[in-house]
Coordinates of C-alpha atoms in Angstrom, one line a residue:
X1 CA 66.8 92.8 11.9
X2 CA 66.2 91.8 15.0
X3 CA 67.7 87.8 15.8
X4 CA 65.3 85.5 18.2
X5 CA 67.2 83.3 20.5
X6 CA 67.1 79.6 19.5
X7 CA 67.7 78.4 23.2
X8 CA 64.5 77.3 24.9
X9 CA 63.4 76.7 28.4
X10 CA 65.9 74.3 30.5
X11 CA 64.4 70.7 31.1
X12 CA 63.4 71.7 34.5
X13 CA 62.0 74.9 33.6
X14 CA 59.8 72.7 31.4
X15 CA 59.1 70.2 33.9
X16 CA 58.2 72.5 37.4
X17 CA 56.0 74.7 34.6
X18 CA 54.6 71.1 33.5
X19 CA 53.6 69.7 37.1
X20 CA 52.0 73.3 38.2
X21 CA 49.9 73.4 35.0
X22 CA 49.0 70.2 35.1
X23 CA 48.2 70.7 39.0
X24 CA 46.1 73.9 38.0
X25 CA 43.5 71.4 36.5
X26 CA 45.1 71.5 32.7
X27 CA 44.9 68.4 31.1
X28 CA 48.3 67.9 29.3
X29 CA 50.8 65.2 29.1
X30 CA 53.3 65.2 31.7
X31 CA 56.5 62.4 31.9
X32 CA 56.1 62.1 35.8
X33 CA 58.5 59.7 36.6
X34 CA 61.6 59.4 39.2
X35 CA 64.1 59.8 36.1
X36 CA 61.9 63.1 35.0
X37 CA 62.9 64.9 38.2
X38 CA 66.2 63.4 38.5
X39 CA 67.3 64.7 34.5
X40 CA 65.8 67.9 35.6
X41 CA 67.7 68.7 39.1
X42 CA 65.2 68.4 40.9
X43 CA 64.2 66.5 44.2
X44 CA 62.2 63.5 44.3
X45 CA 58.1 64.3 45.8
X46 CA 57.4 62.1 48.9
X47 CA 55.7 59.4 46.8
X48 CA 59.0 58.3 45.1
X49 CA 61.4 58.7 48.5
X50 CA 58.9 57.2 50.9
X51 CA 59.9 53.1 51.1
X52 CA 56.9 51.7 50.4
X53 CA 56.2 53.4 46.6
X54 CA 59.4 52.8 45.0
X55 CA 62.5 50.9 45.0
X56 CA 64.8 52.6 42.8
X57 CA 65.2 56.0 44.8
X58 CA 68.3 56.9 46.4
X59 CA 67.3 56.3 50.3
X60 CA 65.4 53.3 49.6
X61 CA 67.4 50.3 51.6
X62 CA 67.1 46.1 50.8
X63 CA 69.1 43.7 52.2
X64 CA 67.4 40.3 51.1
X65 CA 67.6 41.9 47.3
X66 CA 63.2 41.2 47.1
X67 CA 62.2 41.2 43.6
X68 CA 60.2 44.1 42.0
X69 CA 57.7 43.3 39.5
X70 CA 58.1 46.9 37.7
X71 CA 55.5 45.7 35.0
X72 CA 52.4 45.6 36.8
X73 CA 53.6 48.0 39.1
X74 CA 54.4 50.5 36.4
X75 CA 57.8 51.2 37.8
X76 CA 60.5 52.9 36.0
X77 CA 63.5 50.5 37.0
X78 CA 66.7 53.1 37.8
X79 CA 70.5 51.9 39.1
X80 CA 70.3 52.3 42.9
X81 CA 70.2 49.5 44.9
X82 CA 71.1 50.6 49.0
X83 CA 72.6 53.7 48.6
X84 CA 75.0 53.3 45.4
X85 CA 74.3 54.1 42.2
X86 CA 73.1 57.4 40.8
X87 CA 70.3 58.4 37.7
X88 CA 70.5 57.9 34.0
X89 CA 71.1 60.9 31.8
X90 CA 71.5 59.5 28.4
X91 CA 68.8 57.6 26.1
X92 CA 66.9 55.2 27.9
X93 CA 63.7 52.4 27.0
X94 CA 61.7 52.0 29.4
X95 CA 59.6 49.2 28.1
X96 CA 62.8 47.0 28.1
X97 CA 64.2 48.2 31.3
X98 CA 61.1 47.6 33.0
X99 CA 60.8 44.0 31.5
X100 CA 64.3 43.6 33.2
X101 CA 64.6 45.7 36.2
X102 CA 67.1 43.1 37.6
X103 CA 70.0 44.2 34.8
X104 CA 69.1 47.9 35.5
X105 CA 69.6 46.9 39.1
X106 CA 71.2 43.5 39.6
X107 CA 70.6 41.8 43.4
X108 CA 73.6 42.4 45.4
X109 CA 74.3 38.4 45.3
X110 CA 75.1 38.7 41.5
X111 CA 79.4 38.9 40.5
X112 CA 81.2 38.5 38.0
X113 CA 80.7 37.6 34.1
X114 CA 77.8 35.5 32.9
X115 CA 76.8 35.2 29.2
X116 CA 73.5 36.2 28.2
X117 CA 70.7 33.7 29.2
X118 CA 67.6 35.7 27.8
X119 CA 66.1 36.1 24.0
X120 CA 63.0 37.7 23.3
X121 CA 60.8 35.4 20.4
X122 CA 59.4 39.4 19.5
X123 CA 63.3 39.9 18.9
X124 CA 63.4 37.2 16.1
X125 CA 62.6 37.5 12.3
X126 CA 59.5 36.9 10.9
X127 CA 59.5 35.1 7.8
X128 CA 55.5 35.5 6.1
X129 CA 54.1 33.4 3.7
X130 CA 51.0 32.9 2.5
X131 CA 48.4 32.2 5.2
X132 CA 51.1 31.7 8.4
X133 CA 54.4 32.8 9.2
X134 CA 57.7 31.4 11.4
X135 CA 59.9 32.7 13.3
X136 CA 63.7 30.9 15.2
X137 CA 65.3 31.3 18.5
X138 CA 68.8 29.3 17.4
X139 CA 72.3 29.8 18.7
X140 CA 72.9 32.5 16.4
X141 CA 69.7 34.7 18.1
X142 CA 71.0 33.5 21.5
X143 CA 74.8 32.1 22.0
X144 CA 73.9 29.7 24.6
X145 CA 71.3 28.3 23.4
X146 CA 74.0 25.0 22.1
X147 CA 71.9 22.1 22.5
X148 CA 68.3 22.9 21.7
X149 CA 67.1 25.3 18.7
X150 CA 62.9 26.8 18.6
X151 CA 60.5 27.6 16.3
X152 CA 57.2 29.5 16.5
X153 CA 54.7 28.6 14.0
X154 CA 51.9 30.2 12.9
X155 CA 49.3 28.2 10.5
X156 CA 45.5 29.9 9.5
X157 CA 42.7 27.3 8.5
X158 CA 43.9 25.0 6.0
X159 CA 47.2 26.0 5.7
X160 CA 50.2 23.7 5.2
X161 CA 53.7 23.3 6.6
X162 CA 54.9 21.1 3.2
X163 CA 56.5 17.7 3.1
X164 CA 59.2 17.9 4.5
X165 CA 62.0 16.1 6.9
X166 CA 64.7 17.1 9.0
X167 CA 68.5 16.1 10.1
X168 CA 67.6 17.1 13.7
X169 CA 64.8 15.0 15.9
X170 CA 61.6 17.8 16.1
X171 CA 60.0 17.8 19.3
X172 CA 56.9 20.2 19.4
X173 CA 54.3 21.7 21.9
X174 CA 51.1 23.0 20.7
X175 CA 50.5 26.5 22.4
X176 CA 46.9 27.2 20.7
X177 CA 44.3 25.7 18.1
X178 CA 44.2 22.5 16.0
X179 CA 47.0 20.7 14.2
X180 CA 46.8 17.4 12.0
X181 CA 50.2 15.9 11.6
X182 CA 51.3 13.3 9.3
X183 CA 53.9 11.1 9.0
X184 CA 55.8 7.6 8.0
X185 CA 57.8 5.3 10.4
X186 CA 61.4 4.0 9.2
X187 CA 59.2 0.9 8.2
X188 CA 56.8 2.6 5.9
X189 CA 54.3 2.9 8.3
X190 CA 51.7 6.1 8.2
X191 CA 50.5 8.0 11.0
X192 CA 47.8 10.8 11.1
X193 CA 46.6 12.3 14.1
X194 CA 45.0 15.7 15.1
X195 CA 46.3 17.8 18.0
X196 CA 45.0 20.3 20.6
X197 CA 47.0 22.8 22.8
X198 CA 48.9 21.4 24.9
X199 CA 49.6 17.8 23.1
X200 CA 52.9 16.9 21.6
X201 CA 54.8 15.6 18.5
X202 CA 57.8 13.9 18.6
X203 CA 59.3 13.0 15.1
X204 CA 63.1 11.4 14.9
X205 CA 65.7 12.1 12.4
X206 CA 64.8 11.7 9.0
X207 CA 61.2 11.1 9.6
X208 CA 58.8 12.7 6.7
X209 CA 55.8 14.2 7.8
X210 CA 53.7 17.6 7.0
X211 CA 51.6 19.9 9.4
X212 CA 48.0 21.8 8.6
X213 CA 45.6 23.9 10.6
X214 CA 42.8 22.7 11.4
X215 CA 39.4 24.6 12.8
X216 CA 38.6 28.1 12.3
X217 CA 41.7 29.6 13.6
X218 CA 43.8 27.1 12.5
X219 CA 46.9 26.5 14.8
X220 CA 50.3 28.0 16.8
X221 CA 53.0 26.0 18.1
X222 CA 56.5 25.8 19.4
X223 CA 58.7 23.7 17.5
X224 CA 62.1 22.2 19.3
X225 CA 65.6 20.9 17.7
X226 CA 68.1 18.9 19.2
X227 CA 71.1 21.0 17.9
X228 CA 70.9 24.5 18.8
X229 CA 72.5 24.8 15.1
X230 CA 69.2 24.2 13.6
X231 CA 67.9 26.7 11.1
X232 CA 64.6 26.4 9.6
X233 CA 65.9 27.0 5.9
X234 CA 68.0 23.9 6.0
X235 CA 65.1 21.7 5.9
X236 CA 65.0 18.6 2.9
X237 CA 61.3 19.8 1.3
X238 CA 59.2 17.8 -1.1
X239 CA 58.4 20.7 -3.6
X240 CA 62.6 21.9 -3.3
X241 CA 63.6 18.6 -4.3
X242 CA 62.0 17.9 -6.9
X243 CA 62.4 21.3 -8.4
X244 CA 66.3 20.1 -8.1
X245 CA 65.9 17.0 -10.0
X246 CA 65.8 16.6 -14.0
X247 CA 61.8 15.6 -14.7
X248 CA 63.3 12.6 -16.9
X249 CA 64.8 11.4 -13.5
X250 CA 61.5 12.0 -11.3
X251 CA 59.5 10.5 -14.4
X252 CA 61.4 7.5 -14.4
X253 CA 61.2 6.9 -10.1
X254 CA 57.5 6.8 -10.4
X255 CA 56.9 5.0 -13.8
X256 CA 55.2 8.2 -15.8
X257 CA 55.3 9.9 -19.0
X258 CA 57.4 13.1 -18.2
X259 CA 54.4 15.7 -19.4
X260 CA 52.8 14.7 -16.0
X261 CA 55.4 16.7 -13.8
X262 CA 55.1 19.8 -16.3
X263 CA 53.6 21.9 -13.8
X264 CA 55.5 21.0 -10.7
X265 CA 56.5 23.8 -8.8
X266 CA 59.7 25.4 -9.6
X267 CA 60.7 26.3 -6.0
X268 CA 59.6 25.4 -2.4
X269 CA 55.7 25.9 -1.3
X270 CA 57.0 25.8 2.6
X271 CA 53.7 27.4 3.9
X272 CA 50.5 27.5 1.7
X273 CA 47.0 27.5 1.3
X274 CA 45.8 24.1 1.0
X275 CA 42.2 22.6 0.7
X276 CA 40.5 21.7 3.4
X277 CA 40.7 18.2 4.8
X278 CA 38.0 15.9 5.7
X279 CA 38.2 13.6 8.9
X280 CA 41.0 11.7 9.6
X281 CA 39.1 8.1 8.5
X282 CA 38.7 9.9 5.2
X283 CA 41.6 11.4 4.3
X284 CA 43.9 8.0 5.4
X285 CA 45.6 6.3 2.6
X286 CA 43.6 2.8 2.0
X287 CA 46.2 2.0 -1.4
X288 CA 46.8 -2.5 -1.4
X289 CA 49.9 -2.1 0.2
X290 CA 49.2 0.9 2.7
X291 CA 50.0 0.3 6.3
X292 CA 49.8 1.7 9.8
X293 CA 52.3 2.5 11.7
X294 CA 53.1 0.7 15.1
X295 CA 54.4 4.1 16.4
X296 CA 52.9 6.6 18.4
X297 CA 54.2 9.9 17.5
X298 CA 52.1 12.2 20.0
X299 CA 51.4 12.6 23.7
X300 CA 48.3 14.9 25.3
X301 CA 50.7 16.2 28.1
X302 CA 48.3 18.6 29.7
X303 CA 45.7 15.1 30.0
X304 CA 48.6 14.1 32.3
X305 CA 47.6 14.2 35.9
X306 CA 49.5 16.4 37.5
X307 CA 51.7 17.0 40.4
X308 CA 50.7 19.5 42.7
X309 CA 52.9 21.1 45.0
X310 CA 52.7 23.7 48.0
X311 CA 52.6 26.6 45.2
X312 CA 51.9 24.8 41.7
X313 CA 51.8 21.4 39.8
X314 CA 54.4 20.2 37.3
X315 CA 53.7 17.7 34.6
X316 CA 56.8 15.7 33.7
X317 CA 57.5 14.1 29.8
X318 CA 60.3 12.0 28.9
X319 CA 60.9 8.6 27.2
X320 CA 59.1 7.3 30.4
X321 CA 55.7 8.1 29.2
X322 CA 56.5 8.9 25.6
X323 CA 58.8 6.5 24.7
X324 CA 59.6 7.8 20.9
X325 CA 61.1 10.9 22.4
X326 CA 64.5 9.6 23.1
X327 CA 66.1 13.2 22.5
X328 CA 64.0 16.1 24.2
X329 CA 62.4 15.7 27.3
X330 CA 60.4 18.3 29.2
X331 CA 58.5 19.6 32.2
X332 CA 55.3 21.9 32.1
X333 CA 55.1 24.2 35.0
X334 CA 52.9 26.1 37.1
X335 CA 54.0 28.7 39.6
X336 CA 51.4 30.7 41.4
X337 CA 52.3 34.1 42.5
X338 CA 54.7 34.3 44.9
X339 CA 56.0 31.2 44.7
X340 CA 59.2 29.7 43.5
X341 CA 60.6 26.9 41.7
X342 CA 62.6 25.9 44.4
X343 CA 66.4 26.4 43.9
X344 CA 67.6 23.3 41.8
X345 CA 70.3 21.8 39.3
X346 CA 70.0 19.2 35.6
X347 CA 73.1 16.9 35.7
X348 CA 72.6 15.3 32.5
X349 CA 71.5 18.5 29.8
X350 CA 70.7 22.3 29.8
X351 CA 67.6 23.5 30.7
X352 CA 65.9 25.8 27.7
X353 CA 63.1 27.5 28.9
X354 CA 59.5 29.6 27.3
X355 CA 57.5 31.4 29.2
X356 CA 53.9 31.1 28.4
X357 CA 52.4 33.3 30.8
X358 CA 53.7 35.6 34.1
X359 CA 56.6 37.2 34.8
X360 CA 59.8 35.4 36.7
X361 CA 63.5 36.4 37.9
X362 CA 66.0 33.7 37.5
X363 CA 69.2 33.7 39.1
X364 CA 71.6 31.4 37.8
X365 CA 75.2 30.3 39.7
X366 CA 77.8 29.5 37.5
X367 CA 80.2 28.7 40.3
X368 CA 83.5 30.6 40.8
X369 CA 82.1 33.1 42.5
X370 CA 79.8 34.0 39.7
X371 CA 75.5 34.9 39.2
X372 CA 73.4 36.7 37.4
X373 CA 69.8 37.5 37.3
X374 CA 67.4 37.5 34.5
X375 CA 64.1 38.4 34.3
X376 CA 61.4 36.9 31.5
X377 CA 57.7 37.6 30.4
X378 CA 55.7 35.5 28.5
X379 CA 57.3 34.4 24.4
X380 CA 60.5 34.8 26.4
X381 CA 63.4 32.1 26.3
X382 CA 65.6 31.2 28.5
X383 CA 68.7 29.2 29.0
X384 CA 70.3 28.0 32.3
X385 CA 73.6 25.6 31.2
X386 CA 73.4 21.9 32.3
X387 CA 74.7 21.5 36.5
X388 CA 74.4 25.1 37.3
X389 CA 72.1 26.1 40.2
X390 CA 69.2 28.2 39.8
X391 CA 65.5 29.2 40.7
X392 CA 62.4 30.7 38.9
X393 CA 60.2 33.0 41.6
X394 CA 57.3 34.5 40.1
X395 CA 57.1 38.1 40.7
X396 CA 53.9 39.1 39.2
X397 CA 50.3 38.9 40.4
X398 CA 49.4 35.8 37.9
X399 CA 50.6 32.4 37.6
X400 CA 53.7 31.1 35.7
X401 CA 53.1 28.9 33.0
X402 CA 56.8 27.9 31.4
X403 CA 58.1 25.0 29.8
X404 CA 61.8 23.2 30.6
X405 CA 62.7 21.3 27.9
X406 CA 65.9 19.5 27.4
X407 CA 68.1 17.4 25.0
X408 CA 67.7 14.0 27.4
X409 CA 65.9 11.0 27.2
X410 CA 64.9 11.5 30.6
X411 CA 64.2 14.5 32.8
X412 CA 66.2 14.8 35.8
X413 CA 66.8 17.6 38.5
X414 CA 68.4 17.7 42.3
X415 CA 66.6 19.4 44.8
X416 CA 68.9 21.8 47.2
X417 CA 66.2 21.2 50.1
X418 CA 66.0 17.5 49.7
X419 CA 69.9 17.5 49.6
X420 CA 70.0 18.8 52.5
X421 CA 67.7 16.9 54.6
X422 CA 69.2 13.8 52.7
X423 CA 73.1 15.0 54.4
X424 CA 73.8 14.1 57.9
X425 CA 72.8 17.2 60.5
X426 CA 76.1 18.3 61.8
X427 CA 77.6 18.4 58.6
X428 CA 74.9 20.8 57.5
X429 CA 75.2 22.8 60.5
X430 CA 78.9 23.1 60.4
X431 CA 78.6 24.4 56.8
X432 CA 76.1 26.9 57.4
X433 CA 75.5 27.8 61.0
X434 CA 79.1 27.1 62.2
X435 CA 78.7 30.3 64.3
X436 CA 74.9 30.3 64.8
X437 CA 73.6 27.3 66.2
X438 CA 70.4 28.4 67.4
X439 CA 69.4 29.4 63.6
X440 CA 71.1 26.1 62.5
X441 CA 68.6 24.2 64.6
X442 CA 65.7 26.3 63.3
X443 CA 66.9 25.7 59.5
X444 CA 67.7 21.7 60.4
X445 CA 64.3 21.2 61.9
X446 CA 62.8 22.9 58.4
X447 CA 64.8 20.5 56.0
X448 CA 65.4 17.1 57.8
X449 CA 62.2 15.7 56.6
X450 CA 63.8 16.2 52.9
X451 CA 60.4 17.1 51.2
X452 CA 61.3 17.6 48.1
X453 CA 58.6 20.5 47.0
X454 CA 59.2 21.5 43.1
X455 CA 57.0 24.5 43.1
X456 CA 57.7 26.1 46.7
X457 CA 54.9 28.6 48.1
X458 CA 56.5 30.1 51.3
X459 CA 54.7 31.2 54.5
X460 CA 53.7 34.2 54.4
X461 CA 54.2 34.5 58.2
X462 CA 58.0 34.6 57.3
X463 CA 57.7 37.3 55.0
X464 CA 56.1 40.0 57.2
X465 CA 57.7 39.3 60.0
X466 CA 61.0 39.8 57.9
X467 CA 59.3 43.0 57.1
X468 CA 58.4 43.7 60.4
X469 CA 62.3 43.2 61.7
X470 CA 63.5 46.0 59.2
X471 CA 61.1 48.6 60.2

């Protein structure tokens, strides 16, 4: 009996027989990608060496470390960055890699030991109930995430969040649909409202209130807590309590027979179907002693007016202009492509970031000697720790919409451009351009007018003659 070999065809066999049938005019699927050639042994075509097609070949040089957008340029992100580094040969995802191509190849500015700044909302649980479903970013998804903790919700038509409270202040961004909130004041007070994207909720400690969709979609939004310890099953609900307490007890605190709390629920509704509500002038209590709160618990931040800048606008939200929010403050921000968020600190709390839309690289100093880059897309957090320098340059071919939210009462940053045009010339000079005064004169005359400029959209004029210098 005659044995058949159970070796096949090398990787490289496989691939050259791959590119010529596929060159012949035979349609069949073909992996033609840098790392493809590389696994096989074989040398890259012209239209992965050449400069212009692809950064992460073995000749191609960078010495301002430029950011790559390898999603919309479909790039698959490889470890060489001017001249070191060599391919991949084990398992490799290229959806994540190219979602990060600056931790498959860090800038050459980056050193030293930096704990994780990124988390991914499609990396977080999804609990489901019936007719919406939540999910938490909280120090335990991401370990530097200490002051603030998120929620995404997700409510259809109708649908409840129940009765409920919380230890931790709840701060909240509505990122699509309708949302009617209700609440009561520490004076008894009741407040109803209805919500759009981009409007607010503040609630403090303690404060009862409930949540429901509202139009045909109902609603989505991003819920934030000032302890990054915050977990969503710790909240005090209406239906759990009372489920917890004897029905002689409950029929006693509201003057009624017991039989009429047979039927309570025996555990915690949390998310539900409810009915659907009229408007808000019909649904209000109007009981004798009923009254209205003297607190306003929301805010339309994207009806602010907003501040443009040379590549953006940025709308700005603190106890300022929403006085109830003494613990969360924010920014909303828009970058247009190839702009930055010019490099910046927060004295007084950590910055935690979402990404809405667009794709950004953030480079965080730690001091010491010590960066790293990140790279987010839109449901992405991030986290850069209170006092340490950073940036956010959008890399991709749309705007940046991102939020900045912080445990503060008031939003504060420090500008590196305005500092410097705010510090006395020579010592400027003498820190930077010690040994090149003709380019300290060029960078003095830039910054001495100490425009501060949030959302930075550089000349383009610099660029290509940059460009122009290294060819």
């Amino acid at each position: 009996m005659q044995l058949r070999s159970h070796h096949g065809p090398s990787a490289s066999q496989l691939l050259v027989a791959g590119l010529a049938l596929a060159n012949s005019g035979f349609a069949i699927p073909v992996e033609d990608s840098p790392r493809q050639y590389l696994l096989a042994g074989l040398d890259l075509p012209k239209k992965y060496s050449e400069k212009s097609k692809s950064p992460y070949t073995p000749g191609f040089r960078d010495p301002y470390d430029r950011a790559v957008d390898a999603v919309g340029d479909k790039l698959d992100p490889l470890p060489y960055r001017n001249g070191l580094g060599t391919s991949v040969l084990g398992p490799w995802n290229r959806e994540r890699s190219r979602q990060s191509p600056d931790l498959v190849r860090p800038p050459s500015t980056d050193h030293g030991n930096l704990q994780n700044m990124r988390w991914s909302f499609a990396d977080s649980h999804i609990r489901i109930e019936e007719g919406g479903w939540t999910r938490q970013t909280t120090v335990r998804e991401l370990g530097t995430s200490v002051e603030l903790a998120a929620v995404n919700m997700r409510l259809d038509k109708g649908v409840i969040r129940e009765l409920h409270w919380h230890k931790e202040a709840e701060w909240a961004f509505v990122l699509d649909g309708q949302v009617r909130v209700t609440a009561i004041d520490y004076e008894g007070g009741n407040f109803i409202d209805d919500l759009k994207r981009g409007d607010l909720w503040y609630f403090p400690s303690g404060v009862p209130h409930s949540l429901q969709g509202l139009g045909e979609n109902g609603t989505e939004f991003l819920l934030i807590f000032d302890d990054g310890n915050f977990s969503e099953e710790s909240t005090f609900i209406l239906s759990d309590w009372l489920a917890h307490t004897p029905k002689s007890v409950i029929a006693k605190n509201f003057n009624l027979a017991p039989e009429v709390f047979a039927h309570l629920p025996e555990k915690e509704k949390y998310i539900f179907q409810g009915s659907q509500p009229g408007s808000i002038d019909d649904e209000k209590p109007t009981g004798k002693n009923v009254k209205k709160s003297k607190q306003n618990f929301v805010h339309r931040m994207l009806d602010q007016e907003p501040h443009l800048t040379s590549g953006g606008e940025v709308r700005i939200t603190d106890s300022k202009n929403f006085p109830i929010s003494k613990t969360v403050a924010a920014a909303h921000v828009k970058i247009q492509s190839g702009a930055i968020r010019e490099m910046h600190w927060h004295p007084n709390a950590d910055e935690w970031n979402f990404f809405l839309a667009g794709r950004a690289r953030v480079t965080i100093f730690a001091s010491e000697g010590t960066a790293r880059t990140f790279d987010y897309v839109p449901g992405d957090v991030g986290i850069v720790p209170r006092n340490m320098g950073h940036f956010v340059e959008n890399i991709g071919d749309e705007p940046i919409e991102m939020l900045e939210v912080f445990r503060a009462d008031e939003f504060r940053d420090f500008s590196l451009f305005q500092w410097m045009g705010e510090t006395p010339k020579k010592m400027v000079v003498d820190h930077l351009f010690q040994d090149d005064p003709e380019n300290g004169e060029i960078f003095w005359n830039k910054v001495k007018n100490a425009e501060k400029d949030e959302v930075t959209l550089p000349d383009s004029d610099n660029e290509a003659e940059s460009e122009q210098r290294e060819l």
